[in-house]
One Martini backbone bead per residue (centre of mass of N, CA, C, O) as a GRO file, in nm:
protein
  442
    1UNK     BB    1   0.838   3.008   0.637
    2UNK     BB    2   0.988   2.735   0.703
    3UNK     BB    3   1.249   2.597   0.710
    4UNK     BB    4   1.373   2.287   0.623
    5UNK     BB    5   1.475   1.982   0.818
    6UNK     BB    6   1.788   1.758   0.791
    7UNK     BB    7   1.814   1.443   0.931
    8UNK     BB    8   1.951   1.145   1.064
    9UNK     BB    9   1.905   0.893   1.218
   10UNK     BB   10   2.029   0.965   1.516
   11UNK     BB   11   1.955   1.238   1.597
   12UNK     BB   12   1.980   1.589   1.689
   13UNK     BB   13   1.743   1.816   1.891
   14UNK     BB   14   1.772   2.130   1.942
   15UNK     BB   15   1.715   2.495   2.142
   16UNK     BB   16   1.977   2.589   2.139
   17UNK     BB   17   2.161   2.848   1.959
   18UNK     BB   18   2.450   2.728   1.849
   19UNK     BB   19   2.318   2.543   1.652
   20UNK     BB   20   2.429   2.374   1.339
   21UNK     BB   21   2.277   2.286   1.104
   22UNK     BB   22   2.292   1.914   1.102
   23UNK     BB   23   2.241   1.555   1.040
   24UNK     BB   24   2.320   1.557   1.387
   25UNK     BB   25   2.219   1.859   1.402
   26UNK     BB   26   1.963   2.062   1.548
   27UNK     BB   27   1.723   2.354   1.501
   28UNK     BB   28   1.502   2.427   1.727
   29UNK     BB   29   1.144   2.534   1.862
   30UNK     BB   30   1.027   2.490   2.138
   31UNK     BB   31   0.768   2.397   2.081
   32UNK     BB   32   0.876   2.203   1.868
   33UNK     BB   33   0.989   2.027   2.123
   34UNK     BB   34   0.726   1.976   2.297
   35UNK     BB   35   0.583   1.817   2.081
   36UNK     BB   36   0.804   1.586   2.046
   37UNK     BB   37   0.773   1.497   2.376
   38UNK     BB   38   0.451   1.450   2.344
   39UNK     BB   39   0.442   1.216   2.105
   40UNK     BB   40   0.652   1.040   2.246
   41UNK     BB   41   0.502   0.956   2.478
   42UNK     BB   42   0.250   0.793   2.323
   43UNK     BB   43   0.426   0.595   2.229
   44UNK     BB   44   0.491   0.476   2.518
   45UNK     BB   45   0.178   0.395   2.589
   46UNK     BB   46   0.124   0.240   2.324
   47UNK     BB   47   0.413   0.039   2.269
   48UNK     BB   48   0.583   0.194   2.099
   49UNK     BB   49   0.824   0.277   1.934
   50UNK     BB   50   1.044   0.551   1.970
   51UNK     BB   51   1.096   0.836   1.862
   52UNK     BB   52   1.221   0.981   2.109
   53UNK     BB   53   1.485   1.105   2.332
   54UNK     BB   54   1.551   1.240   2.634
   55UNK     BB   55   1.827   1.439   2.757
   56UNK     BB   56   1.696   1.710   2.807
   57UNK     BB   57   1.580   2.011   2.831
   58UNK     BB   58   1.706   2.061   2.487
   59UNK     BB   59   1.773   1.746   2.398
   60UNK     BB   60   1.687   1.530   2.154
   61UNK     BB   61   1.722   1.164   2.019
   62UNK     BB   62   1.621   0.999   1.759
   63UNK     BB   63   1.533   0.739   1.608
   64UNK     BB   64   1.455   0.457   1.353
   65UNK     BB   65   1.326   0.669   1.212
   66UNK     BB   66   1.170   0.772   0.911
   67UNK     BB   67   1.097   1.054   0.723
   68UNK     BB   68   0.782   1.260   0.763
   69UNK     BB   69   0.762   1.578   0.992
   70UNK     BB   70   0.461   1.774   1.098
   71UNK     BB   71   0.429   2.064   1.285
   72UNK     BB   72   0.204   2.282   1.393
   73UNK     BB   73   0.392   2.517   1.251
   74UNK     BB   74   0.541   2.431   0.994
   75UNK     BB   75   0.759   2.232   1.068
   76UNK     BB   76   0.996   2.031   0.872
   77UNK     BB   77   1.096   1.705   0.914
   78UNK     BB   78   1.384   1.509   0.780
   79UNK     BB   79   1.446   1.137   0.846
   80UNK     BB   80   1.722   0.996   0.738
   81UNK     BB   81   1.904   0.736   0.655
   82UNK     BB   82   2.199   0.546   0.819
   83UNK     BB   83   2.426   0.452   0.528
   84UNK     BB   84   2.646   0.670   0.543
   85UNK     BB   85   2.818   0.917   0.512
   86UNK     BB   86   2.799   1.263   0.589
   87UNK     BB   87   2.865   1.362   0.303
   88UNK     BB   88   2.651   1.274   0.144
   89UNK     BB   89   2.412   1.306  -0.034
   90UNK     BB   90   2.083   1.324  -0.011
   91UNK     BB   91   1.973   1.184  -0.235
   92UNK     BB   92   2.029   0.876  -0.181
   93UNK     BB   93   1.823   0.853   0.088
   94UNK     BB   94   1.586   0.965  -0.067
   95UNK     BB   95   1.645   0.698  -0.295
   96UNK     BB   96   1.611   0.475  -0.085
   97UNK     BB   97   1.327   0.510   0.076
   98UNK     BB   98   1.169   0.498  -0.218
   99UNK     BB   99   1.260   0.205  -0.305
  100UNK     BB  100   1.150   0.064  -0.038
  101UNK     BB  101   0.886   0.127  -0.012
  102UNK     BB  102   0.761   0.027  -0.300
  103UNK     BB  103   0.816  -0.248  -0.223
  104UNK     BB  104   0.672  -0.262   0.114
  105UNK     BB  105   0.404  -0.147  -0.007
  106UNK     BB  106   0.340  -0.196  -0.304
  107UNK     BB  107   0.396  -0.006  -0.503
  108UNK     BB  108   0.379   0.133  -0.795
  109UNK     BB  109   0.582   0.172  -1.017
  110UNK     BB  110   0.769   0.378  -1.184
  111UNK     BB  111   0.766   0.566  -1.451
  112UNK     BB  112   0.925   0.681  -1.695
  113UNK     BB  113   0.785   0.931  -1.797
  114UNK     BB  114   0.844   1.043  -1.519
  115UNK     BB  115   1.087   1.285  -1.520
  116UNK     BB  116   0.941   1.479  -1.262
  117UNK     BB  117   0.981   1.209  -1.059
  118UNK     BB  118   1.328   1.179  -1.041
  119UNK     BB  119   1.376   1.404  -0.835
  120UNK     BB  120   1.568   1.362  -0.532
  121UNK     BB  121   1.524   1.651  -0.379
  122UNK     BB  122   1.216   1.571  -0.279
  123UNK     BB  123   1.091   1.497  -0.036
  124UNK     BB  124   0.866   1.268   0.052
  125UNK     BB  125   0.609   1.415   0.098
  126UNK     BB  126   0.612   1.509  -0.185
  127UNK     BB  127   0.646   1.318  -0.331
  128UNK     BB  128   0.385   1.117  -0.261
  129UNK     BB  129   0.195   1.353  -0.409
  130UNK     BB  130   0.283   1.325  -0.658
  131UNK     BB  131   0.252   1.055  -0.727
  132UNK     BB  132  -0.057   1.077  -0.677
  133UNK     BB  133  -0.150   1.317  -0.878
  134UNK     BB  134  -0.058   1.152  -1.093
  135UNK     BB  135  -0.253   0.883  -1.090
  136UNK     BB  136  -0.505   1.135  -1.080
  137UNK     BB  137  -0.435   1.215  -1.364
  138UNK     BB  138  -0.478   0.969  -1.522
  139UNK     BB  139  -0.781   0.882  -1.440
  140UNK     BB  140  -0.936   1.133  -1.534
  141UNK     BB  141  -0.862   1.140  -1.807
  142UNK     BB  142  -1.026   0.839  -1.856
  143UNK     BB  143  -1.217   0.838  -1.607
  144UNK     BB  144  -1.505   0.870  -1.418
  145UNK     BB  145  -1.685   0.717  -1.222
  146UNK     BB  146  -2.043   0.616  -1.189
  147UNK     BB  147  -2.343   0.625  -1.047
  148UNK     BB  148  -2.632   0.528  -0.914
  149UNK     BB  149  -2.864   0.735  -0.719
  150UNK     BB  150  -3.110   0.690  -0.493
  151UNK     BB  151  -3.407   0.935  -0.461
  152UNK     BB  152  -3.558   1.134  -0.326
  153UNK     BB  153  -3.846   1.343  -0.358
  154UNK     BB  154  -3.993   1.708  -0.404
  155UNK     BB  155  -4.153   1.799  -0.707
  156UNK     BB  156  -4.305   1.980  -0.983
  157UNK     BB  157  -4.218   1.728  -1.148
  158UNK     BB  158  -4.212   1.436  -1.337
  159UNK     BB  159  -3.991   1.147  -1.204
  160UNK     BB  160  -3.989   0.853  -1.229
  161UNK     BB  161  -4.105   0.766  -0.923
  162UNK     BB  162  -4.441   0.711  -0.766
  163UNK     BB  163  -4.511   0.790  -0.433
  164UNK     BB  164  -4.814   0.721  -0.286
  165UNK     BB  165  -4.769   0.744   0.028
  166UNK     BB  166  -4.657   0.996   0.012
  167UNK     BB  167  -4.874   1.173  -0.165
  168UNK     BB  168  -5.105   1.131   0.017
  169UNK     BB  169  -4.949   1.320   0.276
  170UNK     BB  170  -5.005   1.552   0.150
  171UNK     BB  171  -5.095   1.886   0.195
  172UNK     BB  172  -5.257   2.125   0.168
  173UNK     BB  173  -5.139   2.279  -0.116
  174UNK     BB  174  -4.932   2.015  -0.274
  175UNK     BB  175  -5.042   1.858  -0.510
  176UNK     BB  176  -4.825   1.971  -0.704
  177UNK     BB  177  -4.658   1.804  -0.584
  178UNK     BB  178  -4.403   1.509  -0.610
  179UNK     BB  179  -4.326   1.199  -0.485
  180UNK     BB  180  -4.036   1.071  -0.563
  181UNK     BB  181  -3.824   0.815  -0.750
  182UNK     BB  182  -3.467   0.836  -0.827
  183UNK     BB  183  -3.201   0.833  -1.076
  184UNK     BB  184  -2.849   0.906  -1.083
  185UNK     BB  185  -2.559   0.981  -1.243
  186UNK     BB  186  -2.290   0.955  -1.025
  187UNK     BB  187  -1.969   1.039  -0.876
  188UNK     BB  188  -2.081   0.909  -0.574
  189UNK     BB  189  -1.869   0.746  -0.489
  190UNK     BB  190  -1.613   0.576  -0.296
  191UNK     BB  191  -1.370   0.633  -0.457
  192UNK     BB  192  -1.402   0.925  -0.506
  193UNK     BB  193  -1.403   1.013  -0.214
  194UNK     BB  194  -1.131   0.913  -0.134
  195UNK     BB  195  -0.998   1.101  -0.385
  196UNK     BB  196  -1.116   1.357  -0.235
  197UNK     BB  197  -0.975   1.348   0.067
  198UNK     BB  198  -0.684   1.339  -0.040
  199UNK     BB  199  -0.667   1.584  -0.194
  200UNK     BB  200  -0.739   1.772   0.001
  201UNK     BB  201  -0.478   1.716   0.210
  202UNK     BB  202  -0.277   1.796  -0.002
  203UNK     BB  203  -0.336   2.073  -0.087
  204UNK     BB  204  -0.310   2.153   0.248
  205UNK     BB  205   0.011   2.061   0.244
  206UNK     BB  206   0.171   2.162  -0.006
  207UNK     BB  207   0.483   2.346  -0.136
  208UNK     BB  208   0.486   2.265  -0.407
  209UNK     BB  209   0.426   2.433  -0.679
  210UNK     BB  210   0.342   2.200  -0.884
  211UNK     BB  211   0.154   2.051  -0.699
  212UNK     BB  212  -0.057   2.272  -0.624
  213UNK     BB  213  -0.145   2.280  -0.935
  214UNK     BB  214  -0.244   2.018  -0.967
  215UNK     BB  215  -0.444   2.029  -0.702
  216UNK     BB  216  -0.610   2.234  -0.823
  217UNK     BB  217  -0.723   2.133  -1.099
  218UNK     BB  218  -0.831   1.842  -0.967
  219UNK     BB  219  -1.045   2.013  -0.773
  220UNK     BB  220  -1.203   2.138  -1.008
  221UNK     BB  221  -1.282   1.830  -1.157
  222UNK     BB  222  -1.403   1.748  -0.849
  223UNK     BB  223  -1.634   1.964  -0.758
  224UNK     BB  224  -1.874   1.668  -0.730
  225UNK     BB  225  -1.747   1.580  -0.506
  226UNK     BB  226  -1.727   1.406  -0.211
  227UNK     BB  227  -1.574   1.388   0.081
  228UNK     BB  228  -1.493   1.141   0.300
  229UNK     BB  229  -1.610   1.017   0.609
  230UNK     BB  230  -1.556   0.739   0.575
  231UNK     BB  231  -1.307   0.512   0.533
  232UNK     BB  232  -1.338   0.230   0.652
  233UNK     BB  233  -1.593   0.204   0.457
  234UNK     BB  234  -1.495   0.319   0.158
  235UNK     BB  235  -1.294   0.091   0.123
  236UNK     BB  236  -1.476  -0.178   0.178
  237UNK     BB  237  -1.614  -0.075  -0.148
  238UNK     BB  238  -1.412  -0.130  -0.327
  239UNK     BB  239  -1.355  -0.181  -0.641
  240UNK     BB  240  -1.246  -0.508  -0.900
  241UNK     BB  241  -1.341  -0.443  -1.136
  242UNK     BB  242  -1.348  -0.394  -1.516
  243UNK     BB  243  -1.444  -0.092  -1.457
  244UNK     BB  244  -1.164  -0.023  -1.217
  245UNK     BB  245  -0.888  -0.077  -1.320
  246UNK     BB  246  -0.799   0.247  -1.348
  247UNK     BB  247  -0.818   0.206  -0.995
  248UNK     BB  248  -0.545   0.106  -0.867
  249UNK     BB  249  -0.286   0.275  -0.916
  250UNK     BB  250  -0.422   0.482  -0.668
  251UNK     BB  251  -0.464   0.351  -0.404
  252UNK     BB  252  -0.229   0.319  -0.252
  253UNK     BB  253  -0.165   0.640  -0.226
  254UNK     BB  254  -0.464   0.671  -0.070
  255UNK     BB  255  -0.341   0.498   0.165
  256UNK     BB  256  -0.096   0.637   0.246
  257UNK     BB  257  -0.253   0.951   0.301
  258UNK     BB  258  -0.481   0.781   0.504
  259UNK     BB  259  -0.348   0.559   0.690
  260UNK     BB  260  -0.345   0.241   0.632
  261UNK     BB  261  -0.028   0.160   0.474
  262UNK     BB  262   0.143   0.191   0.723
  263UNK     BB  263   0.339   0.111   1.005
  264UNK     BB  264   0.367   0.426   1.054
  265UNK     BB  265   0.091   0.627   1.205
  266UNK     BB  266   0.023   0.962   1.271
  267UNK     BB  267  -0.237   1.066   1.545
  268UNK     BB  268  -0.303   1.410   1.515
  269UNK     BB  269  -0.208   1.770   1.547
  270UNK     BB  270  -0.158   1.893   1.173
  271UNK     BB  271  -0.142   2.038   0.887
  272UNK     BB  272   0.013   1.786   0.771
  273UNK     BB  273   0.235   1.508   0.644
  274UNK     BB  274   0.301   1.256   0.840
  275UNK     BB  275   0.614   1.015   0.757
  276UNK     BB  276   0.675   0.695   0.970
  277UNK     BB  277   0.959   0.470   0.944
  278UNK     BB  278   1.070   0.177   1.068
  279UNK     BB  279   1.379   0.077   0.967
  280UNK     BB  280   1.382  -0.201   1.012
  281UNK     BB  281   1.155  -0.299   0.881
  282UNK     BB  282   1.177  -0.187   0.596
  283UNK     BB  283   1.443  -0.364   0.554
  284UNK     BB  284   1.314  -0.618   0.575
  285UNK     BB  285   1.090  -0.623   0.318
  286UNK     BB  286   1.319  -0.519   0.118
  287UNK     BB  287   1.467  -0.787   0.138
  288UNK     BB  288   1.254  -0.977   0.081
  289UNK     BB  289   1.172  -0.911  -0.198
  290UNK     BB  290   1.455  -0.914  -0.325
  291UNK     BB  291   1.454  -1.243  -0.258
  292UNK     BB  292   1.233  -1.351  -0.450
  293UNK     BB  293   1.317  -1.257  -0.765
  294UNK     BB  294   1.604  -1.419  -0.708
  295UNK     BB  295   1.502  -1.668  -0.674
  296UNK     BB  296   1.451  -1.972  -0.749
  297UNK     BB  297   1.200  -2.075  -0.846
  298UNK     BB  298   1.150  -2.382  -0.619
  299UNK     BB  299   1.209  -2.165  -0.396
  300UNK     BB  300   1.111  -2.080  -0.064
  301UNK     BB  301   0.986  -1.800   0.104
  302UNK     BB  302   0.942  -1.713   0.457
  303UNK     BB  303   0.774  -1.487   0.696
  304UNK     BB  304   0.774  -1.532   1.021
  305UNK     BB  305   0.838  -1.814   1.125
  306UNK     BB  306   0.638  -1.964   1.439
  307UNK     BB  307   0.660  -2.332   1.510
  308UNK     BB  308   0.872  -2.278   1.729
  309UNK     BB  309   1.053  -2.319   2.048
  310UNK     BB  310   1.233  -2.348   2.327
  311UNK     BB  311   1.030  -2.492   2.537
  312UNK     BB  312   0.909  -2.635   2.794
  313UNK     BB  313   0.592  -2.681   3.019
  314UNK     BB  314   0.412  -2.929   3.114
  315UNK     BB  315   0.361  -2.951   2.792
  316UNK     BB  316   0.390  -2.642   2.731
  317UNK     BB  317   0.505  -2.420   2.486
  318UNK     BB  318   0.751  -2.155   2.484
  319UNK     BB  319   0.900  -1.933   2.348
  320UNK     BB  320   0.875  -1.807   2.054
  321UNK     BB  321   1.023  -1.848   1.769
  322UNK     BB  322   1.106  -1.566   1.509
  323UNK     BB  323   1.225  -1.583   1.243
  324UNK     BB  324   1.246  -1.342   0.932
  325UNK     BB  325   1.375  -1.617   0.764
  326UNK     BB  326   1.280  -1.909   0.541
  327UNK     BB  327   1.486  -2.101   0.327
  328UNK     BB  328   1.354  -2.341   0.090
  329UNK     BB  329   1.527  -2.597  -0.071
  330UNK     BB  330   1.428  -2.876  -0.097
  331UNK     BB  331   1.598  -3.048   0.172
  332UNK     BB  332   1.683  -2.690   0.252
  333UNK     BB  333   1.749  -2.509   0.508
  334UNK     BB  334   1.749  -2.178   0.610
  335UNK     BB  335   1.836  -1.860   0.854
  336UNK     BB  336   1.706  -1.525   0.839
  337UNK     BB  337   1.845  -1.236   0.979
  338UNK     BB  338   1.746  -0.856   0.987
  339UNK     BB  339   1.973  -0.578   1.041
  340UNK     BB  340   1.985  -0.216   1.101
  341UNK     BB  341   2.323  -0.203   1.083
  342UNK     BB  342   2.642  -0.087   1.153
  343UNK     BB  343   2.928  -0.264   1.035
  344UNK     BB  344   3.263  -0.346   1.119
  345UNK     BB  345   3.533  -0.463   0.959
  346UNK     BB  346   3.801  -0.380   1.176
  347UNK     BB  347   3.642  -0.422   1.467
  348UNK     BB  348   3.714  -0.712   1.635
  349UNK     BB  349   3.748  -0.620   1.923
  350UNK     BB  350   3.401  -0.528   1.887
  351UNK     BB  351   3.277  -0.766   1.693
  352UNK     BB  352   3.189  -0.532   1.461
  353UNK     BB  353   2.905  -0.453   1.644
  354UNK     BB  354   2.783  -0.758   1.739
  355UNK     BB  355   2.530  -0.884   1.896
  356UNK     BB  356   2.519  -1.127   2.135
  357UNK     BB  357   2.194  -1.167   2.107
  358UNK     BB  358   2.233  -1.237   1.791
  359UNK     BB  359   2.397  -1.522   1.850
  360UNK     BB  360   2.184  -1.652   2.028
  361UNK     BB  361   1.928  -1.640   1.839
  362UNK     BB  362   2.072  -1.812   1.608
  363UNK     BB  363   2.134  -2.075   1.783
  364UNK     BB  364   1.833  -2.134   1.847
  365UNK     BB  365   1.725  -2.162   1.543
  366UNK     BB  366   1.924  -2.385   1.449
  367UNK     BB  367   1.820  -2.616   1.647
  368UNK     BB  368   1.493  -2.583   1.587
  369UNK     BB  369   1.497  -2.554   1.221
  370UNK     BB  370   1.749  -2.736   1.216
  371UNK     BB  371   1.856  -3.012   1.029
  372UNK     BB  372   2.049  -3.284   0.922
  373UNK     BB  373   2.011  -3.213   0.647
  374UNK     BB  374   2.107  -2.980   0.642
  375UNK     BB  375   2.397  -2.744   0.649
  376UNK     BB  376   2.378  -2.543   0.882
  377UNK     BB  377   2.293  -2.238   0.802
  378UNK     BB  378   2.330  -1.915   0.862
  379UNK     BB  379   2.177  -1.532   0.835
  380UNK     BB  380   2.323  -1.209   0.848
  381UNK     BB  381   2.159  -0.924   0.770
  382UNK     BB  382   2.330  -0.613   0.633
  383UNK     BB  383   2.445  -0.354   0.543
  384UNK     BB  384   2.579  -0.137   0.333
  385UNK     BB  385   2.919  -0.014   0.331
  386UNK     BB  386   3.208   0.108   0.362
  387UNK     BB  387   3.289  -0.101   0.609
  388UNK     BB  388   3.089  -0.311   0.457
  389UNK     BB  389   3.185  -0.520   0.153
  390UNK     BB  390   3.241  -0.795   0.314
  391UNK     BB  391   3.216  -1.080   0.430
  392UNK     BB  392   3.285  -1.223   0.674
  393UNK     BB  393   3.400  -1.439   0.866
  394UNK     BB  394   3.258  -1.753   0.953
  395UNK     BB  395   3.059  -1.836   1.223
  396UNK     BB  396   3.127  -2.128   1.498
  397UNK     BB  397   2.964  -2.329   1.691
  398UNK     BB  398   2.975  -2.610   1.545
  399UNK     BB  399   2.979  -2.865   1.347
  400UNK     BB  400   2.650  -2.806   1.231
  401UNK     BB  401   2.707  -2.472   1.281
  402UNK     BB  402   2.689  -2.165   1.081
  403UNK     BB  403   2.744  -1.800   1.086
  404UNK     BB  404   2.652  -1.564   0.832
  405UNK     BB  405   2.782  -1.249   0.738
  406UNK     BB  406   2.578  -1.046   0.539
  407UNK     BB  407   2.567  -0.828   0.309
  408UNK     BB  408   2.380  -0.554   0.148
  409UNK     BB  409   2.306  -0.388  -0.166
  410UNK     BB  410   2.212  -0.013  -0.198
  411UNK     BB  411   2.288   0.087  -0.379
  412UNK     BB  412   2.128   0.228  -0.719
  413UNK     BB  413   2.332   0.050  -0.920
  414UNK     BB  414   2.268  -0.172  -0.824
  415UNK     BB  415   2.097  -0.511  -0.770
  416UNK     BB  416   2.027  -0.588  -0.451
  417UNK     BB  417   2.213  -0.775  -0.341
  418UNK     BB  418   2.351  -1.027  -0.188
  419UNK     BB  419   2.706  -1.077  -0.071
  420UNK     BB  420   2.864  -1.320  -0.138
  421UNK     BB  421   3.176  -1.504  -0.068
  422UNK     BB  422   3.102  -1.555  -0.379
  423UNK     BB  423   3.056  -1.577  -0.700
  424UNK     BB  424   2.880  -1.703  -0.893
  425UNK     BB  425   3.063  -1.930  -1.115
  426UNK     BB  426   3.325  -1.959  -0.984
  427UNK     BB  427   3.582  -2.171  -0.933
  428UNK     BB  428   3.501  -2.180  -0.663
  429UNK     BB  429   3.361  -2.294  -0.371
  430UNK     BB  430   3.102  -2.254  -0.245
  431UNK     BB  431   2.946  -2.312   0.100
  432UNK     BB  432   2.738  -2.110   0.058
  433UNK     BB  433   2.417  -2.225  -0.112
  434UNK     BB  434   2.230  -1.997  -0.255
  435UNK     BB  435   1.887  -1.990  -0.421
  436UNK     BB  436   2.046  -1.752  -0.644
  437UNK     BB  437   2.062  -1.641  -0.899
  438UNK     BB  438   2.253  -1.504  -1.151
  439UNK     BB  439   2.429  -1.262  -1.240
  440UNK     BB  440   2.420  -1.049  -1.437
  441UNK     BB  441   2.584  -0.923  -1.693
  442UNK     BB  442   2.683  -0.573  -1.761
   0.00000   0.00000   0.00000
């Protein structure tokens, strides 16, 4: 068995001999270089994000995909956020993508008592087995719901009901033979098909010993389920009434092991699991999510609103804005767009690391979406990280527009709030006015 590889996104992996896994480097085996750069190429084909830059014939660069990739050989690829210094312990990384999913995915959050689901420090992909065997095996204790289904049959003996113009062709010598129609109370029905199909994938996935034992053990208590052969049929039949309801808890986990619920889900030839998300797009949904809960009631938080144009032509409204966020209270609104990126404040010279296509889209943001009304304040969210604590002093485009850039605090300790310039309720006044709830004191 391969030892497990973790690299930070915008690693390299490389087939040199000479190199020594760390984060920002690491050796596969050729082949498994030649797998990941025929991938690369499909995701290219197909439009979507690369997941990683061929530098020469023997190192590629990992794109801004985080999770957890395995490759036909059983080599398992772990690919964390790059929010930290390198000297970090993995599992800090490994404890905020799985806060970021279980919100950007709408998971069910983890119960205090799973004590054995609280160590940080398996993969992704072994987390997510746990989560899901966790939710069916509390399914099962409740009980398997099961349904009648209508069958047809040739008995000796009768039952249900008698089928007469099938009897009646019933050839000579079989008129002992009965064709029946009866009902029978099995365990046959969609949800259960769904997570027994759920279930061999993690069984004949997983390395994890805990994770092993308990999915052999829920594999004997349902071996009278059969595996969902159409799963895109078997979700559309999913029922949500009063007698389904202890089977919320595992849906969201069994859709996103059959591929249903990830933003990106690699459909290819592996032997397990693998999860991989553009952290751009999950970082974007996890401010969004926790900026919902932190807004005052009356505030209204939109995102990707698209109502607005660059330009017109002929007539005709053309080149269409999309900020990632529009937050309105009363007769004020804001506009918020999200960027995954480490920014220096010490670098004034390098701007920060600020692109300037990001403050060119913000300023034409501003001119279409805000109006005379408004406060006319833009803002940019980044990660926090030890580089960046504390927000930049505001760019003015002009008298009536404002840019703040604000940091977002991932610590695991903090409230994940944005850092705003001033503290809610300190004496003086802030002029970035956010509708958001004040902080409870530790």
């Amino acid at each position: 068995m391969k030892a497990p590889i973790t690299v930070r996104e915008y690693g390299r992996l490389t087939v040199r001999d000479n190199a020594v896994n760390a984060l920002t480097l690491a050796h596969i085996d050729r082949v498994d270089f030649d797998w990941l750069c025929q991938l690369s190429q499909r995701y290219k084909v197909s439009h979507a994000p690369a997941l990683a830059q061929v530098e020469d014939s023997r190192t590629l660069q990992l794109d801004n995909y985080v999770g957890v990739i395995e490759t036909p050989t059983g080599q398992v690829i772990e690919i964390l956020p790059k929010t930290a210094n390198e000297d970090d312990p993995l599992e800090d990384g490994r404890e905020l993508i799985r806060r970021m999913l279980e919100r950007a995915l709408d998971l069910p959050p983890r119960e205090t008592a799973e004590a054995s689901l609280e160590r940080f420090d398996m993969p992704l992909n072994e987390w997510v087995i746990a989560r899901f065997l966790a939710e069916l095996d509390q399914l099962v204790k409740r009980g398997v719901r099961s349904d009648y289904q209508r069958l047809e049959a040739t008995e000796p003996f009768l039952r249900g009901q008698l089928d007469v113009a099938r009897q009646m062709r019933q050839p000579p010598g079989r008129g002992h033979h009965f064709a029946l129609r009866y009902d029978l109370f099995l365990p046959d029905r969609a949800e259960n098909r769904l997570l027994k199909r759920a279930l061999e994938t993690v069984a004949n996935a997983t390395q994890h010993p805990d994770n092993w034992r308990l999915a052999q053990e829920l594999r004997h208590l349902l071996v009278d389920v059969p595996a969902s052969r159409d799963v895109e049929g078997d979700f559309r039949l999913w029922r949500h009434d009063r007698l389904m309801a202890h089977y919320q808890g595992v849906r969201p986990w069994c859709e996103l092991i059959l591929y249903r619920a990830m933003p990106s889900a690699l459909n290819g030839e592996w032997r397990g699991i693998s999860l991989l998300f553009p952290m751009e797009k999950l970082f974007e949904r996890y401010v969004e999510s926790c900026l919902r809960e932190q807004l005052l009631p009356d505030a209204n938080l939109k995102a990707q609103v698209a109502s607005q144009y660059l330009c017109t032509q002929q007539g005709k409204q053309m080149f269409r804005l999309q900020p990632d966020l529009l937050l309105q209270h009363g007769n004020k609104r804001w506009v918020m767009d999200v960027k995954w990126k480490r920014l220096d404040s010490s670098d004034r010279d390098g701007k920060y690391g600020i692109s300037q296509g990001d403050l060119y889209q913000l300023f034409a943001y501003g001119h279409k979406y805000l109006t005379e009304q408004d406060d006319g304040h833009l803002v940019l969210i980044y990660p926090s990280w030890s580089q960046l604590k504390v927000p930049l002093e505001p760019f003015c485009y002009d008298a009536r527009l404002t840019l703040w850039v604000l940091p977002f605090d991932l610590a695991a300790s903090s409230s994940h709030r944005l850092i705003l310039p001033c503290q809610p309720g300190a004496d003086s006044a802030c002029e970035l006015r956010l509708p958001l709830r004040p902080t409870e004191p530790a």
